[in-house]
Coordinates of C-alpha atoms and ligand atoms in Angstrom, one line a residue:
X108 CA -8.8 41.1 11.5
X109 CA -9.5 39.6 8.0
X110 CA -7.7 36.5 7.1
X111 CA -7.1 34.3 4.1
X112 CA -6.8 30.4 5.0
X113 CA -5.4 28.5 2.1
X114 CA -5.6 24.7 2.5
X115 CA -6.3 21.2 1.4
X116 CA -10.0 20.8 1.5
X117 CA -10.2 17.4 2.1
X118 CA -11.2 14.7 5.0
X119 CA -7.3 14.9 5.4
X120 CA -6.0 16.1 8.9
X121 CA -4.6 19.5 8.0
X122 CA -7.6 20.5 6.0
X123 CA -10.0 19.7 8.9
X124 CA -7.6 21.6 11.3
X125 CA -7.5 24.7 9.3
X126 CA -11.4 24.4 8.7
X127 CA -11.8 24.2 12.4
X128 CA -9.5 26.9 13.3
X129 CA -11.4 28.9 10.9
X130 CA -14.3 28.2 12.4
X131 CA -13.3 29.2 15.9
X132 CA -11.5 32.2 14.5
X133 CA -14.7 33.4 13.0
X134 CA -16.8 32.4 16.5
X135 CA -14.6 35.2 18.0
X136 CA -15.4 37.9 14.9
X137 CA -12.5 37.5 12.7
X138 CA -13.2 37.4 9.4
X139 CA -12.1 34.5 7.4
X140 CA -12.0 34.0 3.9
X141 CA -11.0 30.3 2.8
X142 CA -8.9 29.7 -0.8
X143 CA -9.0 26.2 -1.7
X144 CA -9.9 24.4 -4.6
X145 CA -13.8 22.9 -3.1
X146 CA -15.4 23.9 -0.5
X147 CA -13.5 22.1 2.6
X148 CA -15.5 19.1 4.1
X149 CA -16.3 20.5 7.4
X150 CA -17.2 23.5 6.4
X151 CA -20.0 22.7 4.6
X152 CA -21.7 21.1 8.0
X153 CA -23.0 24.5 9.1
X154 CA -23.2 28.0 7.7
X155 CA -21.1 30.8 9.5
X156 CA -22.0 34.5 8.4
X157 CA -17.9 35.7 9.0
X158 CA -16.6 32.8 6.7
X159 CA -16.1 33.5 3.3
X160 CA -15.2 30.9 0.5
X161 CA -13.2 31.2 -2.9
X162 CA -12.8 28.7 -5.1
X163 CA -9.5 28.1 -6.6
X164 CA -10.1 27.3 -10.6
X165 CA -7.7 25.8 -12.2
X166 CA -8.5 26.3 -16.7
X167 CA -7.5 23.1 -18.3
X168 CA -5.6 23.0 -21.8
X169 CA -4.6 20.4 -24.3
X170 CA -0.7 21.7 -24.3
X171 CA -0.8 21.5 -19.9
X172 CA 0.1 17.5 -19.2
X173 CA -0.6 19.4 -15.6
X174 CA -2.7 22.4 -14.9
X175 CA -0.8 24.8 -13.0
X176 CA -2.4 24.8 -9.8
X177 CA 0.2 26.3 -8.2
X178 CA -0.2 30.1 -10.4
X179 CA -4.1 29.8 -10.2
X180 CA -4.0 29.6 -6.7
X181 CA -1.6 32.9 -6.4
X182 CA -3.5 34.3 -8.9
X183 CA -6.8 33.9 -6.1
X184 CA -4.8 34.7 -3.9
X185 CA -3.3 38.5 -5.4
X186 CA -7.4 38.8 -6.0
X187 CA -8.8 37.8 -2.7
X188 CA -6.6 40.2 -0.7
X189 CA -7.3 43.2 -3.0
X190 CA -10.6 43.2 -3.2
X191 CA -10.9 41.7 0.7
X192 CA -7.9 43.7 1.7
X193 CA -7.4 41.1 3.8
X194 CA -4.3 41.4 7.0
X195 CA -2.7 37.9 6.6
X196 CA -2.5 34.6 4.9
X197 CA -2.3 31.1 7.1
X198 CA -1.1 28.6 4.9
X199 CA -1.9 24.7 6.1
X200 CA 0.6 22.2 4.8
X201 CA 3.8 24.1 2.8
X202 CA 3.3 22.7 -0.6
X203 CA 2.7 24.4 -2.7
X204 CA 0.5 27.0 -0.6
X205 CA 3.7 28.6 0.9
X206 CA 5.2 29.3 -2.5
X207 CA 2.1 30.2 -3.8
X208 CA 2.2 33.0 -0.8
X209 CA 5.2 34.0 -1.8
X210 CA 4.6 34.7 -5.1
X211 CA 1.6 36.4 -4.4
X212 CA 3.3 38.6 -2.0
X213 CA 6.0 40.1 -4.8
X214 CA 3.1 40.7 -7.0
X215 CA 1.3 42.8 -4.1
X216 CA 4.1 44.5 -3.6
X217 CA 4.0 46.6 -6.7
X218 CA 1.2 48.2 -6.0
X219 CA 2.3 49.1 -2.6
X220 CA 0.6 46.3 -0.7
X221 CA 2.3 43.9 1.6
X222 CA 0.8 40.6 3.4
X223 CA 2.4 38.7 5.8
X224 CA 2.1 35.2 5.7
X225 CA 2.3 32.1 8.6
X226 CA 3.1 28.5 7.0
X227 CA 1.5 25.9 9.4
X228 CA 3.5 22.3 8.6
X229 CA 1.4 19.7 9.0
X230 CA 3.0 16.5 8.7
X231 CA 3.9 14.6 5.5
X232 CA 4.5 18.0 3.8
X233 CA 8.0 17.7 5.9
X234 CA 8.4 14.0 6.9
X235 CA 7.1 12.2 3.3
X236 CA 6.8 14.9 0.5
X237 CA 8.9 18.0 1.2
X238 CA 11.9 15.8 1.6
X239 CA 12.4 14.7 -1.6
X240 CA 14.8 16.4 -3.9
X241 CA 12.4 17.4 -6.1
X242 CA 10.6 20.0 -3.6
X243 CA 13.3 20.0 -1.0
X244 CA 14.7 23.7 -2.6
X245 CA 11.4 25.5 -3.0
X246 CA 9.7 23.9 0.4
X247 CA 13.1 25.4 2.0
X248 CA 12.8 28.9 0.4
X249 CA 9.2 29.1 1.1
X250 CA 9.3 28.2 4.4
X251 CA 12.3 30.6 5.4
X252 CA 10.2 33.7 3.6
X253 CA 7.4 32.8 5.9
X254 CA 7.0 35.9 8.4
X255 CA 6.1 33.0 10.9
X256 CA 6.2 29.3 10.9
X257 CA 4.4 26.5 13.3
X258 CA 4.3 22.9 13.8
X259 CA 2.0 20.8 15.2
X260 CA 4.2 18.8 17.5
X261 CA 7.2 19.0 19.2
X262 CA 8.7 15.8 17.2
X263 CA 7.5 17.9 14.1
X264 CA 9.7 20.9 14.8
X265 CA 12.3 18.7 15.5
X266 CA 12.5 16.9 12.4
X267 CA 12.0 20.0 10.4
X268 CA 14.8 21.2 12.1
X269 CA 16.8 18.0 10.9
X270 CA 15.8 18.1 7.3
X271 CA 15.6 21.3 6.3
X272 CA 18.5 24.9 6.7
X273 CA 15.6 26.4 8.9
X274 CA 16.4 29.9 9.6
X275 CA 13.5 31.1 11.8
X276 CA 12.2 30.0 14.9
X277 CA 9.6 27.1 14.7
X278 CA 6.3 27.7 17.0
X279 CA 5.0 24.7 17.9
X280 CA 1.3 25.0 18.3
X281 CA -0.6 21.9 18.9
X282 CA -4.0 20.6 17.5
X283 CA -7.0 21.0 19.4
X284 CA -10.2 19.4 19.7
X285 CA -14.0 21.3 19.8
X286 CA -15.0 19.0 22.6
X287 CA -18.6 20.8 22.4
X288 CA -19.0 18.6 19.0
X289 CA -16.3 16.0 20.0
X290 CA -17.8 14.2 23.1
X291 CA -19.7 10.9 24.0
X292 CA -23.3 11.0 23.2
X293 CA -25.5 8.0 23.6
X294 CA -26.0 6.9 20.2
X295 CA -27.1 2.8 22.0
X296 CA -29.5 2.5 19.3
X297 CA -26.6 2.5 16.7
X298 CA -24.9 -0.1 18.6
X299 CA -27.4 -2.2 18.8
X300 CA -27.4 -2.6 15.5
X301 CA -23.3 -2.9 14.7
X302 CA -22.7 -5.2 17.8
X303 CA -26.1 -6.6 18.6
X304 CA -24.3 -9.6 20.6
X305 CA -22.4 -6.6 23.1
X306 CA -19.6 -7.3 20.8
X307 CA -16.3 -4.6 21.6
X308 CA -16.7 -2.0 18.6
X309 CA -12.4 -1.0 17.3
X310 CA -12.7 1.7 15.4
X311 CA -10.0 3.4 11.9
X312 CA -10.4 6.5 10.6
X313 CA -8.3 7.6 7.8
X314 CA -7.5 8.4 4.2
X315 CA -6.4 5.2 3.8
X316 CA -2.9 6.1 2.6
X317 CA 0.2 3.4 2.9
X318 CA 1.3 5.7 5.5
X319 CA -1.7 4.9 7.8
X320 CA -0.8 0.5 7.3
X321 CA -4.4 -0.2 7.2
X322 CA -3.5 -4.0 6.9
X323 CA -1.8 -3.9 10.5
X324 CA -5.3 -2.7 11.6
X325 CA -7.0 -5.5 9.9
X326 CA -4.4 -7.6 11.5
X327 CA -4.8 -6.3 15.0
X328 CA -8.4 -7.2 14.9
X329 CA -8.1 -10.4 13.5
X330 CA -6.0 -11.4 16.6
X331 CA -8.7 -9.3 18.8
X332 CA -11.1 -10.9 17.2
X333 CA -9.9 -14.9 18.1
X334 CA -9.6 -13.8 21.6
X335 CA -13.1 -11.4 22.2
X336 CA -16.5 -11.0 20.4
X337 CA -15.4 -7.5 18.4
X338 CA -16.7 -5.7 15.2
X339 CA -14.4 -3.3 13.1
X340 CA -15.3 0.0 12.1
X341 CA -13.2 1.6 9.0
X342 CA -13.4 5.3 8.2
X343 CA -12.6 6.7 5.6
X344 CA -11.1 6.3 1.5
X345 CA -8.3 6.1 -0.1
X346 CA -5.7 4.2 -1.8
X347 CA -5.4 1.0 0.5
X348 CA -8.9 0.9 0.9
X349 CA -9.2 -2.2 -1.6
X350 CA -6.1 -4.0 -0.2
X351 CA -7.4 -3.9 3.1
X352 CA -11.4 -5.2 2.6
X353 CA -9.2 -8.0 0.3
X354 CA -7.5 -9.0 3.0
X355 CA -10.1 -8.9 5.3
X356 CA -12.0 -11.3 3.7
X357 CA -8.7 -13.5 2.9
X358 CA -8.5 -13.8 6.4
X359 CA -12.7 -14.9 6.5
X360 CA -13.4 -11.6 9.1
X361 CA -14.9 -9.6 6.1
X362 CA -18.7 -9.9 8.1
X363 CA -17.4 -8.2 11.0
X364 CA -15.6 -5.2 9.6
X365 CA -18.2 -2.2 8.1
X366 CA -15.8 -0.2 5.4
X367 CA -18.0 3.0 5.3
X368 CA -16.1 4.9 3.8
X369 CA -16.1 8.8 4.0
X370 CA -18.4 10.1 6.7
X371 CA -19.0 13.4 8.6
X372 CA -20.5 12.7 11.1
X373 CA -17.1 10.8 12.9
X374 CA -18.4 12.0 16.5
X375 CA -21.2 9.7 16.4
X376 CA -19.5 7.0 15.2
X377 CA -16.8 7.3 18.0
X378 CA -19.4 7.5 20.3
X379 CA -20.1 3.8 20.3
X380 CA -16.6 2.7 19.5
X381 CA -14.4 1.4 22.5
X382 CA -10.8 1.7 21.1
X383 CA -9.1 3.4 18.2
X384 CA -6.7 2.0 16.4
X385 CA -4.1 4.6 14.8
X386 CA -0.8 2.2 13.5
X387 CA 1.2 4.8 11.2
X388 CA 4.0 4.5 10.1
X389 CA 4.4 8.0 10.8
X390 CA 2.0 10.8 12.7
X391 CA 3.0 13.9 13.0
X392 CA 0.3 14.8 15.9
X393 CA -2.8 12.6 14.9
X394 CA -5.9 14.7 15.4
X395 CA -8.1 11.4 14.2
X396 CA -6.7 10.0 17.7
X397 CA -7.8 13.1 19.7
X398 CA -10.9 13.5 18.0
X399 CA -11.4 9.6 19.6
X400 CA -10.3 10.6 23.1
X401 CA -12.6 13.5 23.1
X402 CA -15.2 11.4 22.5
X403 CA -13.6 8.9 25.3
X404 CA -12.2 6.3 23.5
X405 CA -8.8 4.8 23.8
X406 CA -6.2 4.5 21.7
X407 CA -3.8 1.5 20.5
X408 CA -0.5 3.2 18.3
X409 CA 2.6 3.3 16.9
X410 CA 4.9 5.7 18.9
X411 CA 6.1 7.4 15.9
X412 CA 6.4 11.0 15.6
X413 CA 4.0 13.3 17.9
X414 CA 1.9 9.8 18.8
X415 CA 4.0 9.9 22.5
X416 CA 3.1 13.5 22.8
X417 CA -0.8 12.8 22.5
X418 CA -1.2 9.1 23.6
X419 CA 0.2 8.6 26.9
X420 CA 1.6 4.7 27.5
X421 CA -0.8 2.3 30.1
X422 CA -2.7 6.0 30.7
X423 CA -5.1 6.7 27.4
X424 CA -4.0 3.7 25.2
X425 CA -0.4 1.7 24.5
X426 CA 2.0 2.7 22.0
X427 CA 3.9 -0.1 20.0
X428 CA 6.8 0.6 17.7
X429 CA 6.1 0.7 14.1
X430 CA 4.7 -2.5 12.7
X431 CA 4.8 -4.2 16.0
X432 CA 1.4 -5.7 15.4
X433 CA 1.6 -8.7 18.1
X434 CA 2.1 -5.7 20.7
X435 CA -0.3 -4.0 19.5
X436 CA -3.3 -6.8 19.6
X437 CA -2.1 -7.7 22.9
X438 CA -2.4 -4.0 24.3
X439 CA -5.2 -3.7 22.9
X440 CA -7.0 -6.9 24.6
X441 CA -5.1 -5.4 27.7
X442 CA -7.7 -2.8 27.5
X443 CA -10.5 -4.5 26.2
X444 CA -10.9 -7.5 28.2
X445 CA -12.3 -5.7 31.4
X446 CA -15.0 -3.8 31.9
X447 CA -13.4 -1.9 34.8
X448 CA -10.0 -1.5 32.5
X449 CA -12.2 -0.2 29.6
X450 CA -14.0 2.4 32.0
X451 CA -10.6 3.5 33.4
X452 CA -8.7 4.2 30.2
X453 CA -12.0 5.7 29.1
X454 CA -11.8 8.4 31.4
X455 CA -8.2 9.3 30.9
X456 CA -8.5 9.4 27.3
X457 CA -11.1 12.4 27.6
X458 CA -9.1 13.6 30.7
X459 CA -5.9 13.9 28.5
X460 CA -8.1 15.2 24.9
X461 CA -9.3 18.4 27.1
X462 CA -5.9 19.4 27.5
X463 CA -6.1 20.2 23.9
X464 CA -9.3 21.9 23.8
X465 CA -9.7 24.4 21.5
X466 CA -9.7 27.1 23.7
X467 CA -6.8 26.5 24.9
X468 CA -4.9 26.4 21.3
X469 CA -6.9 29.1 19.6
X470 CA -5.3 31.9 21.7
X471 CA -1.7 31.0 20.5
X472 CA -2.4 31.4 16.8
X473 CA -4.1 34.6 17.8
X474 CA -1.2 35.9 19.4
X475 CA 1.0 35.0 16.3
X476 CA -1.6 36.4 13.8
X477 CA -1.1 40.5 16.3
X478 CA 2.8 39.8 16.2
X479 CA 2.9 38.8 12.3
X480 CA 0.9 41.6 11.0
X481 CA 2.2 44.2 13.7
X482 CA 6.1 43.5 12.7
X483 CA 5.0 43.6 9.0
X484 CA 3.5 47.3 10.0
X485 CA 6.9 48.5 10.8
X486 CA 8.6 47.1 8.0
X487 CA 9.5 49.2 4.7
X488 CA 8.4 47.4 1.8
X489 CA 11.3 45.8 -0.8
X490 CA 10.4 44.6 -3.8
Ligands
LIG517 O1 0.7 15.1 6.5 C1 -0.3 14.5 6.1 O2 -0.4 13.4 5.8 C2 -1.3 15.5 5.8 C3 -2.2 15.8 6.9 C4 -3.5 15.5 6.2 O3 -4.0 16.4 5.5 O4 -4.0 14.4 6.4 O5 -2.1 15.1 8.1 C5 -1.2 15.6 9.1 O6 -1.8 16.7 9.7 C6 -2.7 16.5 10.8 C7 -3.2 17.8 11.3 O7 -2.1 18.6 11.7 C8 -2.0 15.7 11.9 O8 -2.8 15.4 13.0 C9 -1.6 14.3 11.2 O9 -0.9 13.6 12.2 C10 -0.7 14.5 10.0 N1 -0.5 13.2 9.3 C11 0.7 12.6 9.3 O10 1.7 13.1 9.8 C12 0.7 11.4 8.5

C-alpha cells in the first residue's frame, strides 16, 4: 500500500509521531511518501529506501500579507497522488492538512480518481486552536469528511466529542514508543560531566510553548534543588524559552540548569536523567513523557488531559493538578530522595512505556488504513 503522510515537520509531538509511524510503516514494506513543508526532524536521522519526501513550496508575493499554505499544500497533494498513485492520505494534526485533503480529493475527483483520507487529532489542533471561532467551521467540516478519524487518547476523543457536531466514530489509537531506540543505555561518561558531584539530573523537553508552563518547571527545581544536590536539563525551543533562563537566573539557579535547546539525540539525554518533569497545562497524550519512561525515567505531571492515561499516580511518577507546583516538588523529592524509591519507580516507568510499544499500536492504524481504502473501493464516486 502507498501512503501520503502530511504533517508538521517539526520537534513538535504530532510531527515526530507521524515521522515514526512512517518509519515503522515503511519497516513493514509500505510505501510512504511524506508532504510537508521541510524535511521532518526525525527523518533525517537515517535514510529508509520505501520513504519518500515532497516538499511543500509555498511562492511568496508582494500582494499575499500571507502565503497560502493551505492551496500549495493541496496543490502537492493533487500531484503527489497522481504521479505516486498513491491509496490514502494520513493527515497528523487537522489544521489545515484535513481541509487541504479535502480539497484535494474534489479536485481528484474529476478525473475519476478518489482518495480516502484518515485525520489523526493530535492535541492543541482540538483543545487550543481548532476551538476558536475562527477555525471551529472548517476544522468541523473537515473532520466529518474524513473517511476515518483517530485520537490519541481517550480524554482526546472525549473532548472532541464535547467541542465539536462529530458525526463519525472517533478511533482512539494511542502513541507508541520504538523502545529499540527509546531505552537506557549507559551514557556515565555524560553524567560525569552534568552532575560530577552524583547530583539528581530532572529533565524538560519541549517546544517551550505557554502551554508547556516552563516557569513551573524552573520552579519545581528550585524547591528540589533547596532540599537535594540536582542539575536541570531543558530541551528544546520556543517561545518561553527566554522567560524561563530569565527566571532562572532571578532565582540565582541559572549554573545548574543546561538550556540546550533543540537536540536529536533525546534518548541519550534521558538516559542519564532521573525524573521528567511534564507540567502542562494541557496534554493530550504526552509522547515526550513516554519517550522518558522508555528510557526508564519517571515522571512528575499535571493530570490534565491523557497525562492519567500514561502516568500512573505513586506507580511511574505523581500527577498534580494544573499549576499545583508545591505538589509537584514534593512528589518529586518523594521519588528522588531514595535510592531504592528511585530504582522502584524506575522500573515501572519502563514496565508501563512497553505497553505502548510500537508494535503493539502499529497494527491498529494498519487495520484502519485495509478498512478506509476497502470501503472507498465499493463506493461510486460523487463529485
Ligand atoms: O497539540 C499540540 O500541541 C501539537 C502536538 C505537537 O505537534 O507538539 O502535540 C500533541 O501531540 C502529541 C502527539 O500525539 C501528544 O503526545 C501531545 O500531548 C500533544 N500536545 C498537547 O496536547 C499540548
Amino acid at each position: 500500500m502507498k501512503i501520503g503522510i502530511v504533517c508538521y515537520p517539526t520537534f513538535g509531538g504530532s510531527g515526530v509521531l507521524a515521522t515514526e509511524l512512517g518509519m515503522a510503516l515503511s519497516d513493514k514494506g509500505y510505501e510512504v511518501h511524506f508532504i510537508t513543508y521541510e524535511q521532518p526532524v526525525r527523518l533525517s536521522q537515517s535514510f529508509h529506501p520505501n520513504i519518500y519526501f515532497h516538499e511543500v513550496k509555498v511562492p511568496t508575493y508582494p500582494l499575499f500579507a500571507f502565503p497560502p499554505y493551505e492551496t500549495a499544500l493541496a496543490s502537492a497533494m493533487v500531484n503527489v497522488i497522481m504521479n505516486n498513485k498513491l491509496d490514502l492520505l494520513h493527515l497528523h494534526y487537522a489544521i489545515p492538512h484535513a481541509s487541504a485533503a479535502f480539497f484535494a480529493r474534489q479536485i481528484l475527483k474529476k478525473s475519476g480518481l478518489d482518495i480516502p483520507f484518515i485525520t489523526t487529532l493530535h492535541g492543541t489542533d482540538i483543545t487550543l486552536v481548532g476551538k476558536d471561532p475562527t477555525y471551529a467551521p472548517v476544522v468541523t467540516f473537515s473532520i466529518n469528511e474524513s473517511d476515518a478519524i483517530t485520537a490519541v487518547s481517550d480524554s482526546l476523543k472525549e473532548e472532541t466529542l464535547r467541542s465539536f457536531k462529530i458525526e463519525k466514530e472517533i478511533h482512539v489509537i494511542p502513541n507508541f514508543v520504538d523502545v529499540k531506540r527509546f531505552h537506557q543505555t549507559d551514557k556515565d561518561h555524560f553524567k560525569q560531566m552534568l552532575a560530577p558531584d552524583g547530583e539528581r539530573i530532572l529533565v524538560h523537553v519541549s517546544n517551550f510553548r505557554a502551554v508547556k508552563r516552563v516557569a513551573d518547571v524552573i520552579h519545581i527545581f528550585n524547591n528540589v534543588r533547596k532540599e537535594i544536590p540536582s542539575k536541570l536539563l531543558m530541551i528544546g525551543d520556543g517561545p518561553d524559552r527566554q522567560m524561563s533562563e530569565d527566571l532562572a537566573r532571578e532565582l540565582g539557579i541559572y549554573n545548574d540548569i543546561r538550556f540546550l535547546g533543540k537536540q536529536e539525540q533525546i534518548s541519550e539525554i534521558l538516559s542519564i536523567s532521573d525524573l521528567f518533569l511534564l507540567p502542562s497545562e494541557t496534554e493530550s497524550f504526552g509522547l515526550s513523557a513516554l519517550e522518558a519512561m522508555a528510557c526508564s525515567v519517571p515522571v512528575i505531571s499535571s493530570n490534565a488531559g491523557g497525562l492519567p492515561e500514561i502516568n500512573i499516580q505513586g506507580k511511574t511518577g505523581y500527577l498534580s493538578d494544573v499549576g499545583d507546583i508545591n505538589d509537584m516538588s514534593a512528589n518529586a523529592l518523594l521519588i528522588l530522595r531514595d535510592d531504592a524509591q528511585l530504582k522502584h519507580f524506575k522500573k515501572e516507568a519502563i514496565a508501563q512505556a512497553r505497553k505502548f510499544e510500537r508494535q503493539h499500536i502499529i497494527p491498529m492504524y494498519e487495520q484502519l488504513y485495509h478498512d478506509v481504502v476497502q470501503n472507498c473501493k465499493q463506493m461510486p464516486i460523487e463529485e
